[in-house]
Short mmCIF file of C-alpha atoms in Angstrom, two decimals:
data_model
loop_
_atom_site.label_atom_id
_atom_site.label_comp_id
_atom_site.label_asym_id
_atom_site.label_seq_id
_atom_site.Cartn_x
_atom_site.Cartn_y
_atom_site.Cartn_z
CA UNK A 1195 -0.01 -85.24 14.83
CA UNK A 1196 -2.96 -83.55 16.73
CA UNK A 1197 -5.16 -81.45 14.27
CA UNK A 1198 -5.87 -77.85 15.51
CA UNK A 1199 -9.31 -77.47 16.79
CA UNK A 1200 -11.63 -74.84 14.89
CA UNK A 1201 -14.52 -73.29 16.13
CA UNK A 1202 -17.50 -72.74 14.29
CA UNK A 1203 -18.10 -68.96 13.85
CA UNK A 1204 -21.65 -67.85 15.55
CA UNK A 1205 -24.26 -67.39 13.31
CA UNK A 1206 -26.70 -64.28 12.88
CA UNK A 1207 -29.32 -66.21 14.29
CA UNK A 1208 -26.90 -66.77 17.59
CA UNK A 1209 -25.69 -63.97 18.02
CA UNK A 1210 -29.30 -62.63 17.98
CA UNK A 1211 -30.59 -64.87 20.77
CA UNK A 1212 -27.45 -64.27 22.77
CA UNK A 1213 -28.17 -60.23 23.09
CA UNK A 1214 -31.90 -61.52 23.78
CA UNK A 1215 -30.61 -63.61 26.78
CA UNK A 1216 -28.15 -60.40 27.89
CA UNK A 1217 -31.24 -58.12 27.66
CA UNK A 1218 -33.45 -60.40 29.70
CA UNK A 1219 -30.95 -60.43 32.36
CA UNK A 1220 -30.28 -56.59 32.48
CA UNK A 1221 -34.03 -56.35 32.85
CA UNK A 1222 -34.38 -59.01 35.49
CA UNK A 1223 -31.41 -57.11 37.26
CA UNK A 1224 -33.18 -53.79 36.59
CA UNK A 1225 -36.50 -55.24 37.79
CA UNK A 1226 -38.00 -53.78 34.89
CA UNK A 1227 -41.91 -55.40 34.28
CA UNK A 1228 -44.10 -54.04 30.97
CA UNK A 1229 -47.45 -52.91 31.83
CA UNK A 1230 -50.77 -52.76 30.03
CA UNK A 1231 -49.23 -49.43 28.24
CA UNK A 1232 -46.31 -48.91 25.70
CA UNK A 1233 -44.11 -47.79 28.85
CA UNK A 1234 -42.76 -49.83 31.47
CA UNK A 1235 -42.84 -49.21 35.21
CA UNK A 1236 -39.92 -49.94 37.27
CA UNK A 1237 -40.08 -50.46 41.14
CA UNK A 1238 -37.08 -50.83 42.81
CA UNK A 1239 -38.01 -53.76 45.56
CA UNK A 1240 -35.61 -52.56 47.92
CA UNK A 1241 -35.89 -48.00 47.05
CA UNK A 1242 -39.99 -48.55 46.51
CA UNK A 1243 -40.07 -45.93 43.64
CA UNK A 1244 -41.68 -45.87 40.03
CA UNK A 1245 -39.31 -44.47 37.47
CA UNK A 1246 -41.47 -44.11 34.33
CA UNK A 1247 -44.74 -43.26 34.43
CA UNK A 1248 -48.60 -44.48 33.90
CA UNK A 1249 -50.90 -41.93 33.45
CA UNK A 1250 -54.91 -42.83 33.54
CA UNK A 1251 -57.49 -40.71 32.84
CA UNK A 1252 -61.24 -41.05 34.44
CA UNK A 1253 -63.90 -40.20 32.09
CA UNK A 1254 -66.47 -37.77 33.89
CA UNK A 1255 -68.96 -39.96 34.40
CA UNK A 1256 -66.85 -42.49 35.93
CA UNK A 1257 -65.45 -40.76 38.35
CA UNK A 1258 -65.55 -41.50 42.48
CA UNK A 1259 -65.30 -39.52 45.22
CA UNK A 1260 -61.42 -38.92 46.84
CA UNK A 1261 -61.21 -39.77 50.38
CA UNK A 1262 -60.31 -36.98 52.70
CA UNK A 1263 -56.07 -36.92 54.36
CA UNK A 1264 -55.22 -35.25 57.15
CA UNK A 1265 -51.89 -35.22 59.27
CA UNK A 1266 -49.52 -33.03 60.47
CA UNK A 1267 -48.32 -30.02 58.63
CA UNK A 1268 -44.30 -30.93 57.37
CA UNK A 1269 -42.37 -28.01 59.01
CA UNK A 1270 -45.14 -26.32 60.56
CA UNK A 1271 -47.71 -26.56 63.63
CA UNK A 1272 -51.17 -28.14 63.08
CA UNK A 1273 -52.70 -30.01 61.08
CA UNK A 1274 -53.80 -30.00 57.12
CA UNK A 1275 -56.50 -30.95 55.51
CA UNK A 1276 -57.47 -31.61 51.66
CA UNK A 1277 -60.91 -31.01 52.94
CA UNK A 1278 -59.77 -27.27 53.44
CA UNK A 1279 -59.24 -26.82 49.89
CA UNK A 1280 -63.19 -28.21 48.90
CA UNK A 1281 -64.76 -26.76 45.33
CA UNK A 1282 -60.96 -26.34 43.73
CA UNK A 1283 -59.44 -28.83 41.58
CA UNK A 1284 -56.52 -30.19 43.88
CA UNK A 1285 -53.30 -32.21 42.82
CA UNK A 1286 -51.98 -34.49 45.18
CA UNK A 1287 -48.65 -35.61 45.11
CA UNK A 1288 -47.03 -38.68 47.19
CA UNK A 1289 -43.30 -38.54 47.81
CA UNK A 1290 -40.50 -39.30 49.46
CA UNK A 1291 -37.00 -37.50 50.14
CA UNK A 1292 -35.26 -40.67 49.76
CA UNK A 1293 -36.88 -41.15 46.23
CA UNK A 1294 -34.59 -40.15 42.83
CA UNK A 1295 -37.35 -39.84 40.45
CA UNK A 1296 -39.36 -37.53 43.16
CA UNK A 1297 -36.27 -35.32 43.24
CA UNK A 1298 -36.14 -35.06 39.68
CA UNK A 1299 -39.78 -33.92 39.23
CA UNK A 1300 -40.13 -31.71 42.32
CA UNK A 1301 -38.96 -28.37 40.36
CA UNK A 1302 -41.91 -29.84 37.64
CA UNK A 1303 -44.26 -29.46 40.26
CA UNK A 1304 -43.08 -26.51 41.99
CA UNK A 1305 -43.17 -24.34 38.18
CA UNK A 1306 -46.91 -26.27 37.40
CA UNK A 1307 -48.21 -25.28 40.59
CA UNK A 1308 -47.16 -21.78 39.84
CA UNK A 1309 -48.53 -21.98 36.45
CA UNK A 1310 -51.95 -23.11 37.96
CA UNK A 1311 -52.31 -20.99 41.07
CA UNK A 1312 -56.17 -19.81 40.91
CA UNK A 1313 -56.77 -22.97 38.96
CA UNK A 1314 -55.97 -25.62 41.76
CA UNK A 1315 -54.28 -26.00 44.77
CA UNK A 1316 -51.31 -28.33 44.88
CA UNK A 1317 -50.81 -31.15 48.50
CA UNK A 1318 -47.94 -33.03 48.94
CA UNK A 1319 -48.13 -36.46 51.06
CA UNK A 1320 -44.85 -36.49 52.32
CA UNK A 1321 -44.46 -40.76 52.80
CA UNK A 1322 -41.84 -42.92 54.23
CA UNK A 1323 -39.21 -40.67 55.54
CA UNK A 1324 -39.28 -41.26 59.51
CA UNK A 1325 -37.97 -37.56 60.26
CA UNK A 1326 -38.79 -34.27 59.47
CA UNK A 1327 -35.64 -33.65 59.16
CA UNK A 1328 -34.50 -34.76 55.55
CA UNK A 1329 -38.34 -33.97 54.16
CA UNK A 1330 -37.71 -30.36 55.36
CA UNK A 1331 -34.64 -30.10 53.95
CA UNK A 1332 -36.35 -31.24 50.47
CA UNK A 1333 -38.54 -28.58 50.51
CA UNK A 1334 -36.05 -25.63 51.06
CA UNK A 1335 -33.53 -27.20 48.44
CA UNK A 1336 -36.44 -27.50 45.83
CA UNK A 1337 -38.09 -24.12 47.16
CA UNK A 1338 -41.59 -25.65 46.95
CA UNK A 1339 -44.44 -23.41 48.46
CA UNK A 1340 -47.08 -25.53 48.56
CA UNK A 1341 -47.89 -27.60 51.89
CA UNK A 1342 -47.29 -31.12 52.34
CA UNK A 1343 -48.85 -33.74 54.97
CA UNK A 1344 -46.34 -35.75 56.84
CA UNK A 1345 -47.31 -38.98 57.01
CA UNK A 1346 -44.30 -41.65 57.76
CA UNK A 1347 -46.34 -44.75 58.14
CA UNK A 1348 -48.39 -44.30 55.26
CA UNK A 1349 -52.17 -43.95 56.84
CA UNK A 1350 -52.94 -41.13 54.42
CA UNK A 1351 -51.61 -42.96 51.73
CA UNK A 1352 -53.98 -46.52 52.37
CA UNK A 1353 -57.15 -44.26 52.09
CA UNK A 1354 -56.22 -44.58 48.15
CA UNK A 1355 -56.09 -48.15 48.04
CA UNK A 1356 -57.35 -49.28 44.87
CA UNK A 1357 -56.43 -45.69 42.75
CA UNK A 1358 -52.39 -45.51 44.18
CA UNK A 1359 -50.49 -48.78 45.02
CA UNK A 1360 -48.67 -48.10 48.19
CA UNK A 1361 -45.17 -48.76 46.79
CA UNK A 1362 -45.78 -46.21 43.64
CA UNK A 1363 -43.94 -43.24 44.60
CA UNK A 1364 -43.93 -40.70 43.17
CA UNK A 1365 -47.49 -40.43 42.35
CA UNK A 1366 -49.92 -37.86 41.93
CA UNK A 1367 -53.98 -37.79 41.73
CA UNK A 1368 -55.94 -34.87 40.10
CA UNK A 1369 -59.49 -34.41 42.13
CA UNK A 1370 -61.94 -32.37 39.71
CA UNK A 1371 -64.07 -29.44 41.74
CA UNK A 1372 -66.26 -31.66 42.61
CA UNK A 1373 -64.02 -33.59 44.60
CA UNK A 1374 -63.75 -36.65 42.32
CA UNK A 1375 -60.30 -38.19 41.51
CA UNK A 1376 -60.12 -37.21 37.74
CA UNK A 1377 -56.28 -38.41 36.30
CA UNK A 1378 -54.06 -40.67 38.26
CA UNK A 1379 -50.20 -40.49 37.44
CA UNK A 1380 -47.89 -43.04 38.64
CA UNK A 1381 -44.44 -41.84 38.41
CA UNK A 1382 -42.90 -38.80 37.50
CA UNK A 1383 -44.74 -35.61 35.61
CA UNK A 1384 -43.40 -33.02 33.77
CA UNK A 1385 -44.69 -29.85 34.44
CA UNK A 1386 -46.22 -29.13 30.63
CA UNK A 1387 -48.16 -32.09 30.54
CA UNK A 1388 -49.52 -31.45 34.54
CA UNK A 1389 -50.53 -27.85 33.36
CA UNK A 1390 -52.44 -29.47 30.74
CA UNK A 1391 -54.05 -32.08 32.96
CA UNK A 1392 -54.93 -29.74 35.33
CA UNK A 1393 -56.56 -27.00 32.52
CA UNK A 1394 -58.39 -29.77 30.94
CA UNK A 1395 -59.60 -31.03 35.04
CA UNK A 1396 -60.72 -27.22 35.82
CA UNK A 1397 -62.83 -26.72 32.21
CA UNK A 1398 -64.70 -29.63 33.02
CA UNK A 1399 -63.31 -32.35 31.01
#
């Protein structure tokens, strides 16, 4: 007569490196990667967007000159220029309509530039979207009054190289007065802790 066979019940110690091995997975699926901070910073490989974010400040005396963008105005005539907004502190913000994360911070943006205006002067660099069309269409929806540089193939966006990986969208750079990049932000911002950045940037600090 054949004996049933019984199966050893998993241990603690099992069932603890099994959930390990299901949350390396998810992660690896996710393409989640830690960074040098507490948060992590995911990039989608195929959507090219940062969904948590990495902020770094620049202590005054370390700070180097921004390079100048230019391009055409999104849903205008002419161009723009962050040289036309010299001796102001200016944010500059990369994004993309195709981006999540950049649709869930524009209203952010849109109530800190508000919140600043006199302070600084807030740029978009509109990236990626090959089309005016959807871009345009961003703006109204998120009723943003600030201008934005279209720039599809990214030549803006390389003048950075070395402050704003090209794949980090959203991101956003703070340039003191002086014209000095002073925070760099990859990823999403709330609008109470860009305020902040941006008071601290225009009292000197």
């Amino acid at each position: 007569m054949a004996h049933p066979v019984q199966t050893a019940r998993p241990t603690r110690r099992s069932r603890r490196t099994g959930l390990a091995l299901l949350l390396a997975g998810l992660l690896a699926l996710t393409g989640c990667a830690a960074n040098s901070g507490a948060e992590q910073t995911r990039t989608g490989s195929q959507t090219g967007y940062v969904g948590t974010r990495q902020l770094t400040r620049v202590p005054v005396g370390d700070r180097e000159k921004a390079p100048v963008v230019s391009g055409p105005r999104l849903g205008g005539s002419g161009t723009i220029s962050s040289a036309d907004y010299a001796g102001t502190v200016l944010v500059i913000n990369v994004w993309g309509s195709w981006c999540p994360p950049c649709r869930e911070e524009a209203p952010g943006l849109q109530k800190a530039a508000e919140e600043t205006r006199g302070k600084a002067q807030f740029l978009g660099i509109n990236n990626r979207d090959f089309g005016e069309a959807a871009p345009a269409a961003f703006v109204r929806a998120n009723k943003i009054s600030y201008p934005s540089i279209f720039d599809p193939s990214g030549t803006q966006l390389v003048k950075f190289a070395g402050n704003l990986p090209p794949s980090a969208i959203p991101s956003t750079l703070v340039i003191d007065a002086q014209g000095r990049i002073a925070v760099r932000i990859l990823g999403p911002i709330s609008a109470d802790t860009l305020v902040d950045i941006v008071d601290d940037v225009a009292a000197g600090r």
